[in-house]
Coordinates of C-alpha atoms and ligand atoms in Angstrom, one line a residue:
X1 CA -126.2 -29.2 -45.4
X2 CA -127.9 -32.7 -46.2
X3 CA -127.1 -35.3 -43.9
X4 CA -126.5 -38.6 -46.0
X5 CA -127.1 -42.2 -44.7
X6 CA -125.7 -45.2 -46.7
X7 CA -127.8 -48.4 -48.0
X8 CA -125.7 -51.1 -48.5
X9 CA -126.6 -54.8 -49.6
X10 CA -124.6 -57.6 -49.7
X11 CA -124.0 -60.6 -51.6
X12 CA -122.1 -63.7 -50.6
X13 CA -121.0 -67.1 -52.2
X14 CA -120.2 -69.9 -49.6
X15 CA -118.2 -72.6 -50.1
X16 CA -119.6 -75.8 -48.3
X17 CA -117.8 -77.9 -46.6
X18 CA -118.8 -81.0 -48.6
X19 CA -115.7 -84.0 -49.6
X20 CA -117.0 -83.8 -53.1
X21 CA -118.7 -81.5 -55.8
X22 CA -122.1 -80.3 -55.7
X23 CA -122.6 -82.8 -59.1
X24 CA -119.8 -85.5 -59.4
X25 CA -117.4 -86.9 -56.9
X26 CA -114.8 -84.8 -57.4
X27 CA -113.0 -83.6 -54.3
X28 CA -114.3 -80.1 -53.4
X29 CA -112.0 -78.1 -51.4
X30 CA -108.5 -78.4 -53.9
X31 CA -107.4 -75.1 -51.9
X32 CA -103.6 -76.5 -52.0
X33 CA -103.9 -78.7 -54.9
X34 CA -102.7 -78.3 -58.2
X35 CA -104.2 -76.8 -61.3
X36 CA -106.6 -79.1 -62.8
X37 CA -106.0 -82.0 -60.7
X38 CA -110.0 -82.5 -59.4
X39 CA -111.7 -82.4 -62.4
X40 CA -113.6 -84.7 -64.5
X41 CA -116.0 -84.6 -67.7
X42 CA -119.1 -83.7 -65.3
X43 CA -117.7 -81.3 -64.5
X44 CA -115.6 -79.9 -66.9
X45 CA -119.2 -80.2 -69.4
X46 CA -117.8 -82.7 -71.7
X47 CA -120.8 -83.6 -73.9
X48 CA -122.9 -86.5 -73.0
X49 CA -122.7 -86.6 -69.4
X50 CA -125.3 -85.8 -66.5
X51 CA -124.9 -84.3 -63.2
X52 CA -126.1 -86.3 -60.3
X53 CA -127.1 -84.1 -56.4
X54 CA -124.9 -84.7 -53.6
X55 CA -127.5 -84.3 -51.2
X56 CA -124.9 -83.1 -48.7
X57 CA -125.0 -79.9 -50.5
X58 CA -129.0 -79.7 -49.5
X59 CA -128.6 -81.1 -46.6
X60 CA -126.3 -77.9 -45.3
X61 CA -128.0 -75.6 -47.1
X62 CA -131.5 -76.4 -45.3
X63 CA -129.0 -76.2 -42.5
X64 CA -128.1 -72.6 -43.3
X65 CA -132.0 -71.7 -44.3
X66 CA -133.0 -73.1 -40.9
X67 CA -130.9 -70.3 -39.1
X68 CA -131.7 -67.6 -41.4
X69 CA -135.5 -68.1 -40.7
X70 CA -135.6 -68.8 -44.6
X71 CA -139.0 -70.7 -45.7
X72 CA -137.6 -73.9 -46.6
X73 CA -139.3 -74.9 -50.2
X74 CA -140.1 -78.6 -49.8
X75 CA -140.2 -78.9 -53.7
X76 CA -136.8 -76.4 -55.3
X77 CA -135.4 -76.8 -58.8
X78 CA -132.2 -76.3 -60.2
X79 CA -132.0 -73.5 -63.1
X80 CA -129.5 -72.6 -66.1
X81 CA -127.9 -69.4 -65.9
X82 CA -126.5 -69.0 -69.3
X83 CA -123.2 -66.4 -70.1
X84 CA -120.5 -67.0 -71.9
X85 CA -116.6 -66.9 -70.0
X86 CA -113.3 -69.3 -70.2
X87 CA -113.7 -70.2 -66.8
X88 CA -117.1 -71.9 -67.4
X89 CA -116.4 -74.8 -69.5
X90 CA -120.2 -75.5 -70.1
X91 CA -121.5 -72.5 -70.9
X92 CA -124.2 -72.1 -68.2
X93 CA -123.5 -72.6 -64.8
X94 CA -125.9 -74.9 -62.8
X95 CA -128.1 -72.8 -60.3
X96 CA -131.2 -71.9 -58.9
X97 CA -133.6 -69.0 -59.7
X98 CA -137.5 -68.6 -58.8
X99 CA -137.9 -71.6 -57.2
X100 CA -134.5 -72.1 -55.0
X101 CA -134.2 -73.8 -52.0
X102 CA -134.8 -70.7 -49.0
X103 CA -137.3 -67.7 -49.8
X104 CA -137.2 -64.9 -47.4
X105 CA -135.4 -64.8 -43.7
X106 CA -133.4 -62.8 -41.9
X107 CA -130.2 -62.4 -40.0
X108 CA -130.4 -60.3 -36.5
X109 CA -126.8 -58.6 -35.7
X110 CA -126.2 -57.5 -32.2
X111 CA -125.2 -53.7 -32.0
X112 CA -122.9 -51.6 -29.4
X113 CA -125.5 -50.8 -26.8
X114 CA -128.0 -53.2 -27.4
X115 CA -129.3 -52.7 -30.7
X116 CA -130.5 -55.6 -32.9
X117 CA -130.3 -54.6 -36.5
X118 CA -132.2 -57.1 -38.4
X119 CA -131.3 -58.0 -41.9
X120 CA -133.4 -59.2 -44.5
X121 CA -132.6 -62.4 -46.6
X122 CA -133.5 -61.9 -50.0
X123 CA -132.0 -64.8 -51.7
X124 CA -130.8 -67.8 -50.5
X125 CA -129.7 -71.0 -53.3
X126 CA -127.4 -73.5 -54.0
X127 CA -125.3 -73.2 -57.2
X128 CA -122.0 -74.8 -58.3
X129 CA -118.7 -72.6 -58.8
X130 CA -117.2 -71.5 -61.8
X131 CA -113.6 -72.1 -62.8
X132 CA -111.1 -69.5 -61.6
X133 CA -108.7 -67.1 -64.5
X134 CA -105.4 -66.3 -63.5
X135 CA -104.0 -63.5 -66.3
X136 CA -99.7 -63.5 -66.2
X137 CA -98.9 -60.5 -68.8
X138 CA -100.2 -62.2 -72.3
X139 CA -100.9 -65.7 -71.5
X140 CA -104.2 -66.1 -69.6
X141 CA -104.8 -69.2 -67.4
X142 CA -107.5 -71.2 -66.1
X143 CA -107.2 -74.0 -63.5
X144 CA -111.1 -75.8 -63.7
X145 CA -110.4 -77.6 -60.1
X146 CA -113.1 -75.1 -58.5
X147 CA -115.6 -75.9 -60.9
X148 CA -119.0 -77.5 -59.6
X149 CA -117.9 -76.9 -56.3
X150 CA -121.1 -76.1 -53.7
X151 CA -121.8 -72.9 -53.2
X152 CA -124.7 -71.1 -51.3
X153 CA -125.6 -67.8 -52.5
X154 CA -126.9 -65.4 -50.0
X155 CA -128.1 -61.7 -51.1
X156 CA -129.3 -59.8 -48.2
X157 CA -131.6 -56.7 -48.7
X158 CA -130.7 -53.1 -48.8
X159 CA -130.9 -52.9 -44.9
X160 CA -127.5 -52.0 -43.8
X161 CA -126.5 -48.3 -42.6
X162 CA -122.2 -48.6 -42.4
X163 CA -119.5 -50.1 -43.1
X164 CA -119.3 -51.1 -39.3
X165 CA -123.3 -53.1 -39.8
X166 CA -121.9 -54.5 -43.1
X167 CA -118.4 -56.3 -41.1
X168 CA -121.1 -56.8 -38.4
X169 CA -123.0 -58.9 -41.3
X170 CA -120.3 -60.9 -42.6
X171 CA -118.7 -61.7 -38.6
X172 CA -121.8 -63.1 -37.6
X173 CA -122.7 -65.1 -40.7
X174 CA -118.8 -66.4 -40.8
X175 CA -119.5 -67.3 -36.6
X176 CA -122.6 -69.2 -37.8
X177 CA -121.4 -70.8 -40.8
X178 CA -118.8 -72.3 -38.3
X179 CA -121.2 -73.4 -35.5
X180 CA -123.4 -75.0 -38.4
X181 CA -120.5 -77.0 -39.5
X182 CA -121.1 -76.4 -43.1
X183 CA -118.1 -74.3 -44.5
X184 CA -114.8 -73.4 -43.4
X185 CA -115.7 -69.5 -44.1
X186 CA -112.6 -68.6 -44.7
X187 CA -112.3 -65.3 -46.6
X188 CA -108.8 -65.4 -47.2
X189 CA -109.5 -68.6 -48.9
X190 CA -112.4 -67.5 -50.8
X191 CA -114.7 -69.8 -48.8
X192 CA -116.7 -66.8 -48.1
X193 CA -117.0 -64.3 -50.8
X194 CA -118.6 -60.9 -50.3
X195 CA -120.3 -58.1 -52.7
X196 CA -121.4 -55.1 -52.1
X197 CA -123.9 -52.5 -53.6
X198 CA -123.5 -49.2 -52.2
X199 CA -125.6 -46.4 -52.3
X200 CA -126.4 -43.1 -50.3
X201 CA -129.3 -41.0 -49.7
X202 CA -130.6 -38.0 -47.6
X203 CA -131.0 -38.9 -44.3
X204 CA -134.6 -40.2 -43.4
X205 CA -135.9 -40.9 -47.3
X206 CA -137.3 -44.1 -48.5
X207 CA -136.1 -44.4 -52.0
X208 CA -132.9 -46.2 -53.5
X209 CA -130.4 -44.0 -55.0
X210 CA -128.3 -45.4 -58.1
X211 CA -126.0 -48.2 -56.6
X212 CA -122.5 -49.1 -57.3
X213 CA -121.3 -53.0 -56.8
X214 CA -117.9 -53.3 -55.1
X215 CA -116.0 -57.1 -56.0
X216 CA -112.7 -59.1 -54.9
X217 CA -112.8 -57.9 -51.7
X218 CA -111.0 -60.6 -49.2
X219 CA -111.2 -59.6 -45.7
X220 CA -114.0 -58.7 -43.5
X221 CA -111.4 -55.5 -43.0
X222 CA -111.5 -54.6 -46.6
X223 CA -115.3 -54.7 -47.0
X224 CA -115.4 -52.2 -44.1
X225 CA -112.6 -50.2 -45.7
X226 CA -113.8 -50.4 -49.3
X227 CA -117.3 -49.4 -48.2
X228 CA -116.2 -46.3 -46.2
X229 CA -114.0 -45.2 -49.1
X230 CA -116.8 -45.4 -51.6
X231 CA -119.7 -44.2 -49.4
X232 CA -117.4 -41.2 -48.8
X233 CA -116.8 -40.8 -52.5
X234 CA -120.4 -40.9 -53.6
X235 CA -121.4 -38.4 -50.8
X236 CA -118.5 -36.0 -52.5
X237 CA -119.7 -36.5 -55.8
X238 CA -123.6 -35.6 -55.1
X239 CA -122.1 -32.8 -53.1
X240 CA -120.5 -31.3 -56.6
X241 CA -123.4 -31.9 -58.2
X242 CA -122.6 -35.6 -60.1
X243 CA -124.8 -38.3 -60.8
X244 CA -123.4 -41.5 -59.1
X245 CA -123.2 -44.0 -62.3
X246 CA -123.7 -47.7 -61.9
X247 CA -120.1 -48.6 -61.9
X248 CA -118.8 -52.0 -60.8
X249 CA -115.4 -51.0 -58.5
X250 CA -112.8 -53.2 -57.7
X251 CA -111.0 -53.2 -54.4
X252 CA -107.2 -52.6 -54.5
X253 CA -106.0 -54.1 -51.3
X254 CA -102.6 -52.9 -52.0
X255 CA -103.6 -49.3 -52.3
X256 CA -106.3 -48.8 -50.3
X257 CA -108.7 -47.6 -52.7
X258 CA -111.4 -48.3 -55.3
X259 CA -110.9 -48.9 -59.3
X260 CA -113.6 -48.2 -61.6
X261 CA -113.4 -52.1 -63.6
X262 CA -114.1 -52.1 -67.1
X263 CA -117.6 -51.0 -67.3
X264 CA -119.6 -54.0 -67.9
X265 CA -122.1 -54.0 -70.7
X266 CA -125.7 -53.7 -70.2
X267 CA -127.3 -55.7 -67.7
X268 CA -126.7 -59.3 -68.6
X269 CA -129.4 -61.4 -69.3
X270 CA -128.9 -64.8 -68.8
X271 CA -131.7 -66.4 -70.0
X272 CA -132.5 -68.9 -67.1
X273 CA -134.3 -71.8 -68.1
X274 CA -135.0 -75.1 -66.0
X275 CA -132.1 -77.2 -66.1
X276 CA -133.4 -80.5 -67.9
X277 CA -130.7 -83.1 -66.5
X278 CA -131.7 -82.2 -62.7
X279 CA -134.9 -83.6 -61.3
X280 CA -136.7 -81.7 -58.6
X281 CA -135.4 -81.6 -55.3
X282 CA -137.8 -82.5 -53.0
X283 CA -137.6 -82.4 -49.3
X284 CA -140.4 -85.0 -47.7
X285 CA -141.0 -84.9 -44.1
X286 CA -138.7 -87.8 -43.1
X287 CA -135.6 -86.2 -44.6
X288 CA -136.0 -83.0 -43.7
X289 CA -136.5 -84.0 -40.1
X290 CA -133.5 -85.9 -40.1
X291 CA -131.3 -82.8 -41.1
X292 CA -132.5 -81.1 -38.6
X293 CA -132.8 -83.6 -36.1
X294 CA -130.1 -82.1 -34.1
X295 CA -130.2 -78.6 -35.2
X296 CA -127.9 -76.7 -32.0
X297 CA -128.4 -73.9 -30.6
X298 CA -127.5 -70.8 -32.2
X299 CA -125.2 -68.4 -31.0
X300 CA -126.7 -65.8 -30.1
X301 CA -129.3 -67.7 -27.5
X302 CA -126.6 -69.4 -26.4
X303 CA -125.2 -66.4 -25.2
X304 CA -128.2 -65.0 -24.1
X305 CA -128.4 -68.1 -21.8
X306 CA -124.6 -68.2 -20.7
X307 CA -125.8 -64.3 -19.4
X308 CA -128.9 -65.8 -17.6
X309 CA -128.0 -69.4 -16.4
X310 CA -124.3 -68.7 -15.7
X311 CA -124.6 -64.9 -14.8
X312 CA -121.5 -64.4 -16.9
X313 CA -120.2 -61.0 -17.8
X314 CA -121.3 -59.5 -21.4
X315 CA -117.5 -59.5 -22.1
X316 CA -117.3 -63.4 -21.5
X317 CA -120.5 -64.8 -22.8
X318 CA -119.4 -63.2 -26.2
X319 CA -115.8 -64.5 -26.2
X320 CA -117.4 -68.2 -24.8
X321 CA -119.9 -68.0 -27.3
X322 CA -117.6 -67.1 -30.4
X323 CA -117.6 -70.3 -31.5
X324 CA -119.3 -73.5 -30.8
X325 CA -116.4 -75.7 -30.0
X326 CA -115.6 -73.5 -27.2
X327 CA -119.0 -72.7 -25.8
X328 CA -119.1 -76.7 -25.3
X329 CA -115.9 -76.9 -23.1
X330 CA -116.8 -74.6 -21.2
X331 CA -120.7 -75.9 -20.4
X332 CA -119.0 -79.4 -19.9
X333 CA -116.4 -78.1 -17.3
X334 CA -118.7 -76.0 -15.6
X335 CA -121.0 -78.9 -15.1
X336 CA -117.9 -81.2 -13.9
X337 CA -116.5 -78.0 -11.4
X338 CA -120.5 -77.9 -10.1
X339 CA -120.3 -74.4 -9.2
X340 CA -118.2 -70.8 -9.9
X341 CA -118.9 -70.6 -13.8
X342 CA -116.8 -67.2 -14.0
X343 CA -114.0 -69.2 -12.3
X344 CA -114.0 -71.6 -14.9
X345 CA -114.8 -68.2 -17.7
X346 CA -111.6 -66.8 -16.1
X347 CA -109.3 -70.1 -17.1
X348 CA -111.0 -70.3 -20.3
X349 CA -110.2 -66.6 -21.2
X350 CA -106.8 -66.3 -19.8
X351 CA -105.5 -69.5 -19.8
X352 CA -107.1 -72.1 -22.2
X353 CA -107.4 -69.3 -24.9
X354 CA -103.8 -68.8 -25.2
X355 CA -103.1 -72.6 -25.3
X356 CA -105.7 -72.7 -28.4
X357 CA -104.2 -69.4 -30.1
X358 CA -100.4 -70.9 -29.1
X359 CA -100.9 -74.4 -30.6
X360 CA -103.6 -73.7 -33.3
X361 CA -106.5 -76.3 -31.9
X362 CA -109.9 -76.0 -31.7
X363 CA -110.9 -76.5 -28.1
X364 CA -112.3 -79.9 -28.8
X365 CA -108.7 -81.2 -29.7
X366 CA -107.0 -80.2 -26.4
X367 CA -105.6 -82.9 -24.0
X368 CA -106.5 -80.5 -20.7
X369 CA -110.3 -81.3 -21.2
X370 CA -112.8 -80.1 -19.7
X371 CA -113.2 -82.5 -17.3
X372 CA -109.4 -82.2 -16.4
X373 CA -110.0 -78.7 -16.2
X374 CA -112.5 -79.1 -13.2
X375 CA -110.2 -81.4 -11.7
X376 CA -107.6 -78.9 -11.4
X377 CA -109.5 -76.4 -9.8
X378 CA -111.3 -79.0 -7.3
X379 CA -107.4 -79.6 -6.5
X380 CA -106.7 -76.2 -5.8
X381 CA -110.0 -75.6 -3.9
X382 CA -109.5 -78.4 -1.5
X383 CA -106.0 -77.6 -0.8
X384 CA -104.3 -80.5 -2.4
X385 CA -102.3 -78.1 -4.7
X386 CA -101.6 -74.2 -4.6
X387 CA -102.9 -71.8 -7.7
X388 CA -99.8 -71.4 -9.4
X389 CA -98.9 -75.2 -9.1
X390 CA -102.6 -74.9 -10.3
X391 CA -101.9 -72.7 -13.4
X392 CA -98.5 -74.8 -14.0
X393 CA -100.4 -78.1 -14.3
X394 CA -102.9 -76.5 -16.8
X395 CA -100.2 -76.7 -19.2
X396 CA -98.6 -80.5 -18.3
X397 CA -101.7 -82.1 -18.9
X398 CA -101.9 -80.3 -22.3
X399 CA -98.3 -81.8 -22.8
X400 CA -99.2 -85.0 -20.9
X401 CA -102.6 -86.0 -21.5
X402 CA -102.2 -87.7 -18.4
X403 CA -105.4 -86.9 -15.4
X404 CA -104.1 -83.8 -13.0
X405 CA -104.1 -86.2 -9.8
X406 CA -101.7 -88.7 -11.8
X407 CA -99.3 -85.8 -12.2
X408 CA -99.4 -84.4 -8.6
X409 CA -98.8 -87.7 -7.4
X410 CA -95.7 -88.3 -9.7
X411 CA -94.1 -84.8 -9.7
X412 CA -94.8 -84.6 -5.9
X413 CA -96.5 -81.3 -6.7
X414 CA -98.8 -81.8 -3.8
X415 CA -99.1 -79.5 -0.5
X416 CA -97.3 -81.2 2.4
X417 CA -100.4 -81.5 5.0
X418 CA -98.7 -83.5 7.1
X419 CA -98.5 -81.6 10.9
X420 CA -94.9 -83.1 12.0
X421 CA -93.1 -82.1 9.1
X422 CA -94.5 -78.8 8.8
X423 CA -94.2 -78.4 12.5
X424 CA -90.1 -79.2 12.4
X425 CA -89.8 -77.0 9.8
X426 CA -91.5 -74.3 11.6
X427 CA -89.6 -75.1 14.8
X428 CA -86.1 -74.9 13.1
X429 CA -87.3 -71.5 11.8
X430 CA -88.8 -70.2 15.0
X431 CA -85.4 -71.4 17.0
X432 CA -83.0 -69.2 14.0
X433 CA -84.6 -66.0 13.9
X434 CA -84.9 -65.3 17.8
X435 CA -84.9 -61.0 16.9
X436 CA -87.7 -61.6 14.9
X437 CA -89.7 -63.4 17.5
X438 CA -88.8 -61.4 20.1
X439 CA -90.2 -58.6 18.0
X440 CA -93.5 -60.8 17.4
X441 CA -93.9 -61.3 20.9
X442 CA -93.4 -57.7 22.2
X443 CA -96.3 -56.9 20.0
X444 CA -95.8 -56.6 16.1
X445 CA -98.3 -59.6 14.9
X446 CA -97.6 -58.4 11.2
X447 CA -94.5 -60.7 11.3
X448 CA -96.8 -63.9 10.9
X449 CA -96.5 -63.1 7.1
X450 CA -92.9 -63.2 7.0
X451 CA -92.8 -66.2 9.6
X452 CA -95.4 -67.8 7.1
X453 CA -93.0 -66.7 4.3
X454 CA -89.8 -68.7 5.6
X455 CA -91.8 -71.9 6.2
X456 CA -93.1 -71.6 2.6
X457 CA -89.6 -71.6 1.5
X458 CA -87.8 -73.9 3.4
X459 CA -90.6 -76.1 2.0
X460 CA -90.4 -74.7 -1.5
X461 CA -94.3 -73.7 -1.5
X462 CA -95.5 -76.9 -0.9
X463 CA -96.9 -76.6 2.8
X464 CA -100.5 -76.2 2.8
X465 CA -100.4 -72.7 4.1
X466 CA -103.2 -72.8 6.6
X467 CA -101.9 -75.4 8.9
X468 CA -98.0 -74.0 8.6
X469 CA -99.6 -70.5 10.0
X470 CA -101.9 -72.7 12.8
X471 CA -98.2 -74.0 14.5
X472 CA -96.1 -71.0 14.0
X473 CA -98.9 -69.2 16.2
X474 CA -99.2 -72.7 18.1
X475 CA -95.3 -72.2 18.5
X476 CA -95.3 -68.1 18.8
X477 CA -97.8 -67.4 20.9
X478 CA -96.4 -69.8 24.0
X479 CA -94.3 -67.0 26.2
Ligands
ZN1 ZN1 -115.9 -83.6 -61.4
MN2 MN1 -123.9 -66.7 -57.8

């Protein structure tokens, strides 16, 4: 039987973060806004107007190129690609073709055991969005607010094996999309929108089989899903002895499966052509140092360094390194703490997670900051406070925003140090429970717990528990 591996290819569009369109000043993200509410002649293509860069839009895509290794073209243009459909009010939409802003580059995804599979960048421009259709039985609508938004469109090459490299793809470019700072990457939002060409071939050969394009996928999920179903499905139809047509399949998230669309017609051409109201863009040595003046480090060194400099776990340099924000805190508390990194790893994971996952924030917006963090455990580690008053003051600075010591001090959370008090308690305790000492003293030492245990109490956990078990054995031992 012929083994079969899968070549798959993907396409995204990515929104950019930008206030305003990639050609007027129109507000760009209108996510929540109404139908038609962000629109203007520019870029609606009334006649008679002209489009004008908002060099943010090159600014994050150079951004982008940067980290994919892309040659970044220091003269690019800006191209028409003509076709005709209601949502594109001009007629062409406003791209770039041969000479676009990033040629070449790749993307290296970390595999289960090790394995880098390295992805080739085959395209990488800006381009403006198209309008979006909404169809409600007869009546057809079309809202223009996403057109001229920025978009980067990234094609990769035919390099990926599964379903399980191509969610790979799409988790790592969405992680460093984020840590850029350039789109929101949201897929549910169609900030990130994904393609994929799917074909199969005997295991080991080095041609490309015919390819089918699956659409409207909108989850990283669904792209695995939708890619398994169809790799599956072209395996079965080579096995009976079918030609795999070129079909374009849309993904029914609903039903779990694939729907052959209405066969488009030939392969469109679109005529590009120079776009005549766009000058050049041209990057010259000042600008382009500027955008990447303070170009960060990418994830994946900085979790190859969290592994080296903080000997960290695998398990926690990936979790720390997920996203930038978060990577931060914990660098910056580890620096305030001064030693212990998987201490500080083990408050991040277990506690600090669950505060940003309970309450929505990004790690920069929390009140406990990093700083406060190391404060707390420096409290703990010196005695001052026990690790569950610890733990409980995580979350009232949170609450607060006040410093950990302020609190303490208030709440009187602090461990009672002081010798005479301790050593009344302890007395009073010692003089009540005369069969236990008697027991103690013939001989079963285990009883200091319990002893330890009573003082604690009495005290309601607040004696530092060092010095209350230094005068019970002060007060125990004495025959
Ligand atoms: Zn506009
Ligand atoms: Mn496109």
């Amino acid at each position: 039987m012929t083994e079969y591996e899968a070549v798959i290819g993907l396409e995204t569009h990515i929104q950019l973060n930008t206030k305003t369109k990639i050609f007027c000043s129109c507000k760009a993200d209108s996510w929540e806004d109404e139908a038609n509410t962000n629109i203007c002649p520019v870029c609606t293509g009334l006649p008679g107007v002209l489009p004008v860069l908002n060099r943010a839009v090159v600014e994050k895509g150079v951004l982008l190129a940067h980290a994919m290794h892309s040659e970044i073209r220091r003269v690019s243009f800006f191209d028409r690609k003509n076709y005709f459909y209601p949502d594109l009010p001009k007629g062409y939409q406003i791209s770039q073709y041969d000479m676009s802003l990033g040629n070449g580059g790749y993307l290296d995804l970390p595999m289960p055991g090790g394995v880098v599979c390295r992805v080739s960048i085959t395209k990488l421009h800006l381009e403006e969005d198209a309008g979006k259709t909404k169809n409600a039985g007869n009546d057809r609508f079309i809202d223009f607010n996403r057109c001229g938004v920025p978009l980067i469109e990234m094609v990769t090459g035919p390099d990926l094996h599964s379903a399980d490299e191509a969610a790979q793809y799409l988790i790592r470019l969405r992680q460093m999309l984020r840590w850029l700072g350039i789109s929101e990457a949201d897929m549910e939002k169609g900030h990130l929108r994904c393609d994929a060409n799917v074909s199969i071939r005997p295991k080991g050969a080095d041609y490309l089989n015919t390819k089918t394009e699956i659409k409207n996928v909108n989850s990283i999920d669904n792209v695995r899903n939708a890619i398994e179903h169809e790799i599956v499905r072209q395996i079965r139809e080579v096995e009976a002895g079918n030609r795999i047509s070129a079909w374009t399949l849309d993904w029914d998230d609903e039903k779990s499966e694939l729907r052959k669309m209405r066969s488009k017609e030939t392969e469109a051409d679109y005529r590009y052509f120079r776009e005549p109201d766009l000058l050049p863009v041209r990057l010259d040595d000042a600008w382009l140092e500027s955008i990447l003046a303070d170009f960060p480090e990418l994830p994946l060194e900085r979790k190859q360094r969290f592994l080296e400099e903080y000997k960290l776990p695998e398990y926690d340099a990936e979790i720390l390194t997920s996203e930038r924000n978060l990577s931060d805190y914990f660098e910056t508390a580890v620096k305030a703490y001064g030693s212990d990194p998987k201490k500080v790893s083990n408050y991040l994971m277990n506690d600090v997670l669950r505060m940003l996952n309970d309450s929505g924030k990004t790690a920069e917006q929390l009140k406990l900051t990093p700083l406060y963090l190391a404060d707390i455990l420096k409290l703990v580690d010196t005695g001052k406070i026990n690790t569950s008053t610890g733990k409980s003051l995580l979350g009232k600075v949170e609450e607060s925003g006040k410093a950990p010591s302020a609190i303490v001090e208030a709440e009187g959370l602090g461990l009672v140090s002081d010798d005479s008090s301790i050593r009344s308690v302890a007395e009073k305790i010692v003089a009540n429970n005369s069969k236990e000492v008697e027991a103690y003293r013939s001989g079963k030492v285990s009883l200091m717990g319990w002893f330890t245990g009573q003082v604690m109490r009495e005290m309601r956990g607040k004696a530092d528990p060092a010095l209350a078990q230094q005068i019970l054995k002060e007060l125990l031992d004495v025959v």
